PDB file of C-alpha atoms in Angstrom:
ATOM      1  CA  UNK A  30     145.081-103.941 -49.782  1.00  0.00           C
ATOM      2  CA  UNK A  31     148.240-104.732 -47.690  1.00  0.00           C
ATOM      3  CA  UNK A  32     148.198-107.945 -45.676  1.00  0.00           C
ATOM      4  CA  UNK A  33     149.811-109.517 -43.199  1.00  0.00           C
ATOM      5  CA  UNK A  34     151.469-112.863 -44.649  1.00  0.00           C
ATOM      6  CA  UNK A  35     152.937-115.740 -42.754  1.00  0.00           C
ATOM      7  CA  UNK A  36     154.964-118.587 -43.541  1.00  0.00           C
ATOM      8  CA  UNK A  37     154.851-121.772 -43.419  1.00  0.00           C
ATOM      9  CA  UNK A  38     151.235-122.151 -43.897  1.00  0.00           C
ATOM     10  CA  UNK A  39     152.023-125.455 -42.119  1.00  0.00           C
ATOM     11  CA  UNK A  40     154.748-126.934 -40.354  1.00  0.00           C
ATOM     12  CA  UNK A  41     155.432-130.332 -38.685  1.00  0.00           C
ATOM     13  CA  UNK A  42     157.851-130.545 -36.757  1.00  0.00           C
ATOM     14  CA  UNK A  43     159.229-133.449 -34.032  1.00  0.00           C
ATOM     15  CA  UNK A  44     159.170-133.176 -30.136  1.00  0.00           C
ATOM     16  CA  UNK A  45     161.906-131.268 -28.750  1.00  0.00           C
ATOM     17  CA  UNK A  46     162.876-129.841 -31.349  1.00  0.00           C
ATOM     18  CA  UNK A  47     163.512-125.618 -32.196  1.00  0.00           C
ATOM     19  CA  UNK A  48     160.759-123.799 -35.089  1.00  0.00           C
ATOM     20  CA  UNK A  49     160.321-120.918 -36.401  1.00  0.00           C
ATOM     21  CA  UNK A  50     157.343-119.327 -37.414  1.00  0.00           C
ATOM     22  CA  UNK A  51     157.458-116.344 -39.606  1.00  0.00           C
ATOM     23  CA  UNK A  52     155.603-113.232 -40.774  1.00  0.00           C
ATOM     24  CA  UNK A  53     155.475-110.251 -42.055  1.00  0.00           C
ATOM     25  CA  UNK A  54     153.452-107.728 -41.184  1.00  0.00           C
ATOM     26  CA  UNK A  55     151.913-104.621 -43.044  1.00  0.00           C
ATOM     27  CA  UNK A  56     155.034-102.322 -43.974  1.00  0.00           C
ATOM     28  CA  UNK A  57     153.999 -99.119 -42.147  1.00  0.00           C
ATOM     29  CA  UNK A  58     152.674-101.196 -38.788  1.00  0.00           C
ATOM     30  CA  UNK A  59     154.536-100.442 -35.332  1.00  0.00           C
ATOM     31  CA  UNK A  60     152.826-102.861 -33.109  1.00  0.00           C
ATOM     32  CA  UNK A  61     153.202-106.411 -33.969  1.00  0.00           C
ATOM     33  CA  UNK A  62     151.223-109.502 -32.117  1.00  0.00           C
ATOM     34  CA  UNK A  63     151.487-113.565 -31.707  1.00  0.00           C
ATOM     35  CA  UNK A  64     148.554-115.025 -31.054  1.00  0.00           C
ATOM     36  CA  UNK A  65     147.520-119.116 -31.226  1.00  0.00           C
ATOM     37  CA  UNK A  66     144.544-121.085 -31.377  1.00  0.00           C
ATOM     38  CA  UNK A  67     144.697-124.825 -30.604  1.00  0.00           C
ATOM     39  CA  UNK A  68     141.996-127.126 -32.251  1.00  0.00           C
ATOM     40  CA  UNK A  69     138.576-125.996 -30.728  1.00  0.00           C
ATOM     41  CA  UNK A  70     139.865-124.070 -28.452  1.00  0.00           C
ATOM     42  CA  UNK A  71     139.553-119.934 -28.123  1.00  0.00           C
ATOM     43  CA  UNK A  72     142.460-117.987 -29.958  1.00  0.00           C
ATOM     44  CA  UNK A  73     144.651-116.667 -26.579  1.00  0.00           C
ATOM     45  CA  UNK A  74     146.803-114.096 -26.540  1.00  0.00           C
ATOM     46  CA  UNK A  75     151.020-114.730 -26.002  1.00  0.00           C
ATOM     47  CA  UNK A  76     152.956-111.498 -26.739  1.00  0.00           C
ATOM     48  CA  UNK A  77     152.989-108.082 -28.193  1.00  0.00           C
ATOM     49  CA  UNK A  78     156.122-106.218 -29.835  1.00  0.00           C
ATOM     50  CA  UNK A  79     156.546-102.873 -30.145  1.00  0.00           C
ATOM     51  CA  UNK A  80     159.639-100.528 -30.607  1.00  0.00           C
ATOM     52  CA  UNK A  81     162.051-103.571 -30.916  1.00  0.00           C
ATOM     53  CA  UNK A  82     160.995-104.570 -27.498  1.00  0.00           C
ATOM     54  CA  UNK A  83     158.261-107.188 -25.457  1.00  0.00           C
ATOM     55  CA  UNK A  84     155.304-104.715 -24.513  1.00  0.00           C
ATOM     56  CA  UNK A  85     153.240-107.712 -23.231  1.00  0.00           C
ATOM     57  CA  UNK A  86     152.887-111.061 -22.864  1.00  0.00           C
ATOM     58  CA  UNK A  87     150.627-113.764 -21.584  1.00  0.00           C
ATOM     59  CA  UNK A  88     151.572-117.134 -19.026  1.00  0.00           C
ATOM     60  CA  UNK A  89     151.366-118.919 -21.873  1.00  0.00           C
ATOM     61  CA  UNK A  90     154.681-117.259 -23.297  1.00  0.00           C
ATOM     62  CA  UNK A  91     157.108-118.979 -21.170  1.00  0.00           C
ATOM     63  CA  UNK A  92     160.919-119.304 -21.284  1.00  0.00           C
ATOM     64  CA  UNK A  93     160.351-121.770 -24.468  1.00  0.00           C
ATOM     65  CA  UNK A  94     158.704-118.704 -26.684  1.00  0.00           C
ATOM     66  CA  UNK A  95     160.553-115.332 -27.878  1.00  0.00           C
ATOM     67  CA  UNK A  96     160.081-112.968 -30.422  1.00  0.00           C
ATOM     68  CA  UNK A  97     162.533-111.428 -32.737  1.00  0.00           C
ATOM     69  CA  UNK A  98     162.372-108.778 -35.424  1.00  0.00           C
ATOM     70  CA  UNK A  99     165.709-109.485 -37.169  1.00  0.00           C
ATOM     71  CA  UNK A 100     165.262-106.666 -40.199  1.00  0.00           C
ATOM     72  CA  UNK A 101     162.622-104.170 -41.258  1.00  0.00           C
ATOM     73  CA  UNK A 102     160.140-106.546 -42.265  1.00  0.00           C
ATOM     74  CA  UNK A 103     160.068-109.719 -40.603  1.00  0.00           C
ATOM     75  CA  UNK A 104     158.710-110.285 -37.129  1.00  0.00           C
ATOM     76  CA  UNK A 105     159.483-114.190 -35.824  1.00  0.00           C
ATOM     77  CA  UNK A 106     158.164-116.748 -33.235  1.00  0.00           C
ATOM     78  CA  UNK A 107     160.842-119.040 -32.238  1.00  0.00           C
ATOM     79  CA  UNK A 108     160.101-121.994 -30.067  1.00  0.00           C
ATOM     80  CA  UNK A 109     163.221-123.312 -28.882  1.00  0.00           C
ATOM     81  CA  UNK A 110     162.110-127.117 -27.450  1.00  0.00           C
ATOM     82  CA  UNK A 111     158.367-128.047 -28.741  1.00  0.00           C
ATOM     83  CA  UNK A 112     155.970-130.102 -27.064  1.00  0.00           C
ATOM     84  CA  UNK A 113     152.809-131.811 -28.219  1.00  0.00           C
ATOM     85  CA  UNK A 114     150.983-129.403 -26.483  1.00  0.00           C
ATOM     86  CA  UNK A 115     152.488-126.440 -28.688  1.00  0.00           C
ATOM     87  CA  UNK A 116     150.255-127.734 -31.687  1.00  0.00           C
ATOM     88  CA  UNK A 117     148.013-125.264 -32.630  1.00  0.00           C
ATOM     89  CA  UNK A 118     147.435-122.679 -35.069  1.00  0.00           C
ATOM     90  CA  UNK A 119     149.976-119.895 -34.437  1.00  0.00           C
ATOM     91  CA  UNK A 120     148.125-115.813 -35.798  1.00  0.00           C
ATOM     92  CA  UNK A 121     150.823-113.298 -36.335  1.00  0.00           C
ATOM     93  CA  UNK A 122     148.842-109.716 -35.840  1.00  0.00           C
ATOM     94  CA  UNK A 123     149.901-105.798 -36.537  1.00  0.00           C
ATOM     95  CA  UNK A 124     148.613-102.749 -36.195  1.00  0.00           C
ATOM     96  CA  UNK A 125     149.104 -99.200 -36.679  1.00  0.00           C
ATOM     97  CA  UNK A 126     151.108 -95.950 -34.668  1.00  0.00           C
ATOM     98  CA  UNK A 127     150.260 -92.780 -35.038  1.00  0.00           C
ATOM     99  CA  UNK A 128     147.886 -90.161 -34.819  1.00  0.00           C
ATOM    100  CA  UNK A 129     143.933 -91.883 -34.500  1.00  0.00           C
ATOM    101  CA  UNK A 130     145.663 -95.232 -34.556  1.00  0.00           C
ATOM    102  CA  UNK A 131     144.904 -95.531 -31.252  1.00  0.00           C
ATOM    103  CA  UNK A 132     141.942 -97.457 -32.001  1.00  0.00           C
ATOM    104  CA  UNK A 133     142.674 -99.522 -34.760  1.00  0.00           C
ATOM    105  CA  UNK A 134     141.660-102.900 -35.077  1.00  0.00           C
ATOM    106  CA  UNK A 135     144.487-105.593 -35.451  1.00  0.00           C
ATOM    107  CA  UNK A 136     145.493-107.007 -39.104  1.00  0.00           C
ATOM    108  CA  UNK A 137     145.784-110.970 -39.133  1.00  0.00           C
ATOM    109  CA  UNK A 138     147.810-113.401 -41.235  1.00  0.00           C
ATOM    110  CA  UNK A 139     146.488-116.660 -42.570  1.00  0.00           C
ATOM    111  CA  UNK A 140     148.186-118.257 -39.837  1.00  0.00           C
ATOM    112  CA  UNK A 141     150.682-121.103 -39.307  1.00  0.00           C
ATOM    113  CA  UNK A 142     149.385-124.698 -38.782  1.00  0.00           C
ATOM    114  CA  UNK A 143     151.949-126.580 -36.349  1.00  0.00           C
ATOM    115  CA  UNK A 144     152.016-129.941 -35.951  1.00  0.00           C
ATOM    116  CA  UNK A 145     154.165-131.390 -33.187  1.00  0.00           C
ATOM    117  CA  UNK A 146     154.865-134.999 -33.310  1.00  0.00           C
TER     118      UNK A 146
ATOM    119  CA  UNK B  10     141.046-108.458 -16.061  1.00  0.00           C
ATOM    120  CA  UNK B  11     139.084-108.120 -19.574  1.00  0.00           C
ATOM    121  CA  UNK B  12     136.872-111.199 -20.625  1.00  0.00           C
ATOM    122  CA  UNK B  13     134.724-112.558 -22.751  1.00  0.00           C
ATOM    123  CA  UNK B  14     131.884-115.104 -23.068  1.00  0.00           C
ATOM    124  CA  UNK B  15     130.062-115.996 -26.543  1.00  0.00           C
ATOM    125  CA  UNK B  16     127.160-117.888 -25.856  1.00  0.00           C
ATOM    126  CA  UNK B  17     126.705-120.750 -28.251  1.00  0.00           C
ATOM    127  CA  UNK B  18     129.732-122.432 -29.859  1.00  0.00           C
ATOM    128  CA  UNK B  19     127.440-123.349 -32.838  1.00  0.00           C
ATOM    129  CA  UNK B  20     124.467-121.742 -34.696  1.00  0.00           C
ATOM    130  CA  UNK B  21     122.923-122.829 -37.261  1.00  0.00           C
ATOM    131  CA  UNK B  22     120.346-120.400 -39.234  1.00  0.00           C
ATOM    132  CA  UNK B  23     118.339-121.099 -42.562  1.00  0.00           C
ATOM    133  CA  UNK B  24     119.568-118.985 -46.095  1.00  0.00           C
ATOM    134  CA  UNK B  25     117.686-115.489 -45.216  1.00  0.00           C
ATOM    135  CA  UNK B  26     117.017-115.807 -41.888  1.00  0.00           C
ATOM    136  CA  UNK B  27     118.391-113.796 -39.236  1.00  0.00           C
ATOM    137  CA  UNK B  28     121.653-114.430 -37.500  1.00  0.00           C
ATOM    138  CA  UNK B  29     122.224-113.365 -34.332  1.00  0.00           C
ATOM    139  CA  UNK B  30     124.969-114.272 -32.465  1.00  0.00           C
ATOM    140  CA  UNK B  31     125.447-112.976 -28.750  1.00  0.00           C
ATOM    141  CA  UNK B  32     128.659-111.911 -27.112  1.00  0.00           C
ATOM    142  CA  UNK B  33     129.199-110.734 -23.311  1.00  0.00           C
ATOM    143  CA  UNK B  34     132.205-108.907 -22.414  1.00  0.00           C
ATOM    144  CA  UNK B  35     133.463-108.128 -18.656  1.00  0.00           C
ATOM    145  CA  UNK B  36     136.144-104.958 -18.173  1.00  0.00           C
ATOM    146  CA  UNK B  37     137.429-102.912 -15.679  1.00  0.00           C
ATOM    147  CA  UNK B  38     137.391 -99.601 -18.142  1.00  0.00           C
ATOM    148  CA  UNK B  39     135.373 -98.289 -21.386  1.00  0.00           C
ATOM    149  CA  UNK B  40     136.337-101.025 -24.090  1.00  0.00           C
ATOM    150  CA  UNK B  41     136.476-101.378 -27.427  1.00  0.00           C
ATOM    151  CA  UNK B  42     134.748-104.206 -29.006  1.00  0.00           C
ATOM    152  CA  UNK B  43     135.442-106.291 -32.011  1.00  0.00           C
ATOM    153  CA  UNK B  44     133.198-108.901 -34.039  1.00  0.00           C
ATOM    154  CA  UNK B  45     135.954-110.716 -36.702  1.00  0.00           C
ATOM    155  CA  UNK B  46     135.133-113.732 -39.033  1.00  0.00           C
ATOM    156  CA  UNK B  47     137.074-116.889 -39.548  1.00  0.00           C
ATOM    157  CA  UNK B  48     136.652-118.526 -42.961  1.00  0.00           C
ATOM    158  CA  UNK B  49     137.939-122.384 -43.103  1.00  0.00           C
ATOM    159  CA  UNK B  50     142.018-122.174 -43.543  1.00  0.00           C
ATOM    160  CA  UNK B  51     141.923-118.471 -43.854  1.00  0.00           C
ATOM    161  CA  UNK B  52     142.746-115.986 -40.970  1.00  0.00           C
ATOM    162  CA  UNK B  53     140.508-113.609 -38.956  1.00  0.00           C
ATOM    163  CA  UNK B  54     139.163-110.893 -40.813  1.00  0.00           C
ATOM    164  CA  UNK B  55     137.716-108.043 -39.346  1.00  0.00           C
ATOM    165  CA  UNK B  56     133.951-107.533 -39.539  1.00  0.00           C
ATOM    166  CA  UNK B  57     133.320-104.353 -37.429  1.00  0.00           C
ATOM    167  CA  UNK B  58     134.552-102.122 -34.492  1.00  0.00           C
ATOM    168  CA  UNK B  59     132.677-100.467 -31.535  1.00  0.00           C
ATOM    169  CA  UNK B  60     135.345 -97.484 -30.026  1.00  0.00           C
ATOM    170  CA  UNK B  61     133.267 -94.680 -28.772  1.00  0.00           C
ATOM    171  CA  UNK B  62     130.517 -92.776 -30.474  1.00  0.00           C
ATOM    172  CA  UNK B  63     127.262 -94.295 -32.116  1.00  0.00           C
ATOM    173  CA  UNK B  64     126.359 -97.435 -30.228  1.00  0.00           C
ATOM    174  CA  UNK B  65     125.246 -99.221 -32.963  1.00  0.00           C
ATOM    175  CA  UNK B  66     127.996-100.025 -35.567  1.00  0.00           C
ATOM    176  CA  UNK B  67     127.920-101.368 -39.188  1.00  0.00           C
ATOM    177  CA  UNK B  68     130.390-103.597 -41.099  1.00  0.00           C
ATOM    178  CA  UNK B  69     131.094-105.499 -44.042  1.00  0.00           C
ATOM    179  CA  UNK B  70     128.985-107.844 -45.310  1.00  0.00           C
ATOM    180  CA  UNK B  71     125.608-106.387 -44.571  1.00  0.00           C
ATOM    181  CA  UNK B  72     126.423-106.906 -40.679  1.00  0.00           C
ATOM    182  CA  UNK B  73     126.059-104.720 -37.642  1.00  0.00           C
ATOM    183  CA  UNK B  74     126.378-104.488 -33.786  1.00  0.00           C
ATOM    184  CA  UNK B  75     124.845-102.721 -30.698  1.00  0.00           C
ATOM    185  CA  UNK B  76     126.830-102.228 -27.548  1.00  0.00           C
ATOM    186  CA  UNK B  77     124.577-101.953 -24.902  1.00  0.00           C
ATOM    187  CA  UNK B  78     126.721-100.941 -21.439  1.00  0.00           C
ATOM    188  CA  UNK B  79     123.923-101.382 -19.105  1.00  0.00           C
ATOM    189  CA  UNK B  80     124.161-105.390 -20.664  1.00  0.00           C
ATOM    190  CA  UNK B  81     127.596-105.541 -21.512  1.00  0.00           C
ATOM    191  CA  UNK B  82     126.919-106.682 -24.126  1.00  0.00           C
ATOM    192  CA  UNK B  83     127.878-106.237 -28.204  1.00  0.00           C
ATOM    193  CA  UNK B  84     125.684-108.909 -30.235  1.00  0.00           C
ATOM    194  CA  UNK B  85     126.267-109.295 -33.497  1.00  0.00           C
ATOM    195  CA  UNK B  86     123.489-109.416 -36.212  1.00  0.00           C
ATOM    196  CA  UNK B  87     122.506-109.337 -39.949  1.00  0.00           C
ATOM    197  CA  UNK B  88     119.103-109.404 -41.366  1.00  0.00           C
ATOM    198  CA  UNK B  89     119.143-112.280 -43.787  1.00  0.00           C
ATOM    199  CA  UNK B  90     121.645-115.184 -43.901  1.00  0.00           C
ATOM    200  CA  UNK B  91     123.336-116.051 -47.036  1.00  0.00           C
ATOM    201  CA  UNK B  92     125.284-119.514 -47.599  1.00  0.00           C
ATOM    202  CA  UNK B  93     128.591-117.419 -47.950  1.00  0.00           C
ATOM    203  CA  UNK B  94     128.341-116.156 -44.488  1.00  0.00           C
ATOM    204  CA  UNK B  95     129.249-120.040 -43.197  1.00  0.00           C
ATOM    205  CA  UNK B  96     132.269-119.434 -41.003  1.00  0.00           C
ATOM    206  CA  UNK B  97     133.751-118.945 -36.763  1.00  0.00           C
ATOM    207  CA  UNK B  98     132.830-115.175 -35.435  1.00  0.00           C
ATOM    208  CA  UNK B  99     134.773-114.486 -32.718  1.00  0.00           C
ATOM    209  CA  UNK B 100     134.110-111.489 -30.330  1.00  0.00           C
ATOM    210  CA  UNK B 101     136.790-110.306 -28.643  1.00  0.00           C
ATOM    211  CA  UNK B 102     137.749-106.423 -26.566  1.00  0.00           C
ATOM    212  CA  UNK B 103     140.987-104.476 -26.160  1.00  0.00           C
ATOM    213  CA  UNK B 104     140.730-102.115 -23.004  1.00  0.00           C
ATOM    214  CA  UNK B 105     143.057 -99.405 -24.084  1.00  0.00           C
ATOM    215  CA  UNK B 106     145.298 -98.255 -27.202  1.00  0.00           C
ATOM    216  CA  UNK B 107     148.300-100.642 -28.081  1.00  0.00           C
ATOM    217  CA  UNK B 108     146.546-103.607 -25.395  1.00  0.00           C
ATOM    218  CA  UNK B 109     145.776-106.950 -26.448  1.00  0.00           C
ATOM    219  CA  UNK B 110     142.529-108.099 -27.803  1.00  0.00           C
ATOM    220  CA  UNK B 111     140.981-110.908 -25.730  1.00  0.00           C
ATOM    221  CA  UNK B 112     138.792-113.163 -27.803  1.00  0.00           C
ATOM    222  CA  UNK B 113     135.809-115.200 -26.998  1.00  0.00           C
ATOM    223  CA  UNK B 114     135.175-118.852 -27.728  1.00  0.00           C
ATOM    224  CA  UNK B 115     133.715-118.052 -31.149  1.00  0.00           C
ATOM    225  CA  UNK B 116     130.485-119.285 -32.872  1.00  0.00           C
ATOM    226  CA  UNK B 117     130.636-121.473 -35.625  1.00  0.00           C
ATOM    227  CA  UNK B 118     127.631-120.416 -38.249  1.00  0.00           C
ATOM    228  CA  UNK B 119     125.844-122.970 -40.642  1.00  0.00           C
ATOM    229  CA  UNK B 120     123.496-121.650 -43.130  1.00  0.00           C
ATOM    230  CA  UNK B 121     121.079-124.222 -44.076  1.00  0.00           C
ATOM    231  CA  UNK B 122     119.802-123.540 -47.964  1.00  0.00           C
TER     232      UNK B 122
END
């Protein structure tokens, strides 16, 4: 079954500096999703891509966050200055277009583990 | 604004008793309604989907869920707990096509042998 895969599994990075978080989503997906859960806390929403353009996005996703798909398969999270508070676990989502896609549950990597030091 | 509440941030059941873990959702239109499962270090994995149609809804793993309107409500339940079903649940609604999902809190399940 096709998956949604994500890389790094884990990342540490220092304060103030730029990462990027990575995935690919399920080949034949439209809509593509970031999502992050920091420790204990609920998994929150931050942005949603579709047709090579920002359909949505949450406070959370501030001038510090944006979203690139740079090719036909990748679909990024770049954080350009990171803060302690940006440790979390960082879910990169897809889902399908089309006809009865409409409601279609969302497809989720493993997820990214960042560590901000 | 769509929301969600998951009452209980931990259950803990014995090996073939019943879980049953509750989730309240608040929206402004018809949802639909998602139960997914978190296993340790893996990512969330969906368990089953309320849209429109039958209220009461089936999914992997031998579990199911009613949405009740008048309650707002979409519990989640299976019959008889096994060890393997030791993981976060997370309830969480989308209020149209393409929208974000908003999640609850999530449940952490133990499963006592």
């Amino acid at each position: 079954e096709p998956e949604v895969t994500q890389t790094p599994s884990h990342q540490v990075t220092q304060m103030g500096q730029e990462v990027i978080l990575r995935c690919v989503p399920i080949s034949n997906h439209l809509y593509f999703y970031w999502y992050r859960q920091i420790l204990g806390q609920k998994v929150e929403f931050l942005v949603s891509f579709y047709n090579n353009e920002i359909s949505e996005k949450s406070e959370i996703f501030d001038d510090q966050f944006s979203v690139e798909r740079p090719d036909g398969s990748n679909f990024t999270l770049k954080i350009r200055s990171t803060k302690l508070e940006d440790s979390a676990m960082y879910f990169c989502a897809s889902r399908p277009n089309g006809p009865g896609a409409y409601n279609s549950p969302l497809h989720f990597g493993n997820g990214t583990r960042l560590t901000v030091t | 604004a769509q929301s969600v509440t998951q009452l209980g941030s931990h259950v803990s059941v014995s090996e073939g008793a019943l879980v049953l873990l509750r989730c309240n959702y608040s929206s402004s239109v018809p949802p639909y309604l998602f139960w997914y499962v978190q296993y340790p270090n893996q990512g969330l994995q969906l368990l089953l989907k309320y849209t429109t149609g039958a209220t009461l809804v089936k999914g992997i793993n031998g579990f199911e869920a009613e949405f009740k309107k008048s309650e707002t409500s979409f519990h989640l339940t299976k019959p008889s707990a096994h060890m393997s079903d030791a993981a976060e649940y997370f309830c969480a609604v989308s209020e149209a096509a393409g929208n974000k999902l908003t999640f609850g809190g999530g449940t952490r399940v133990l499963v006592k042998p």
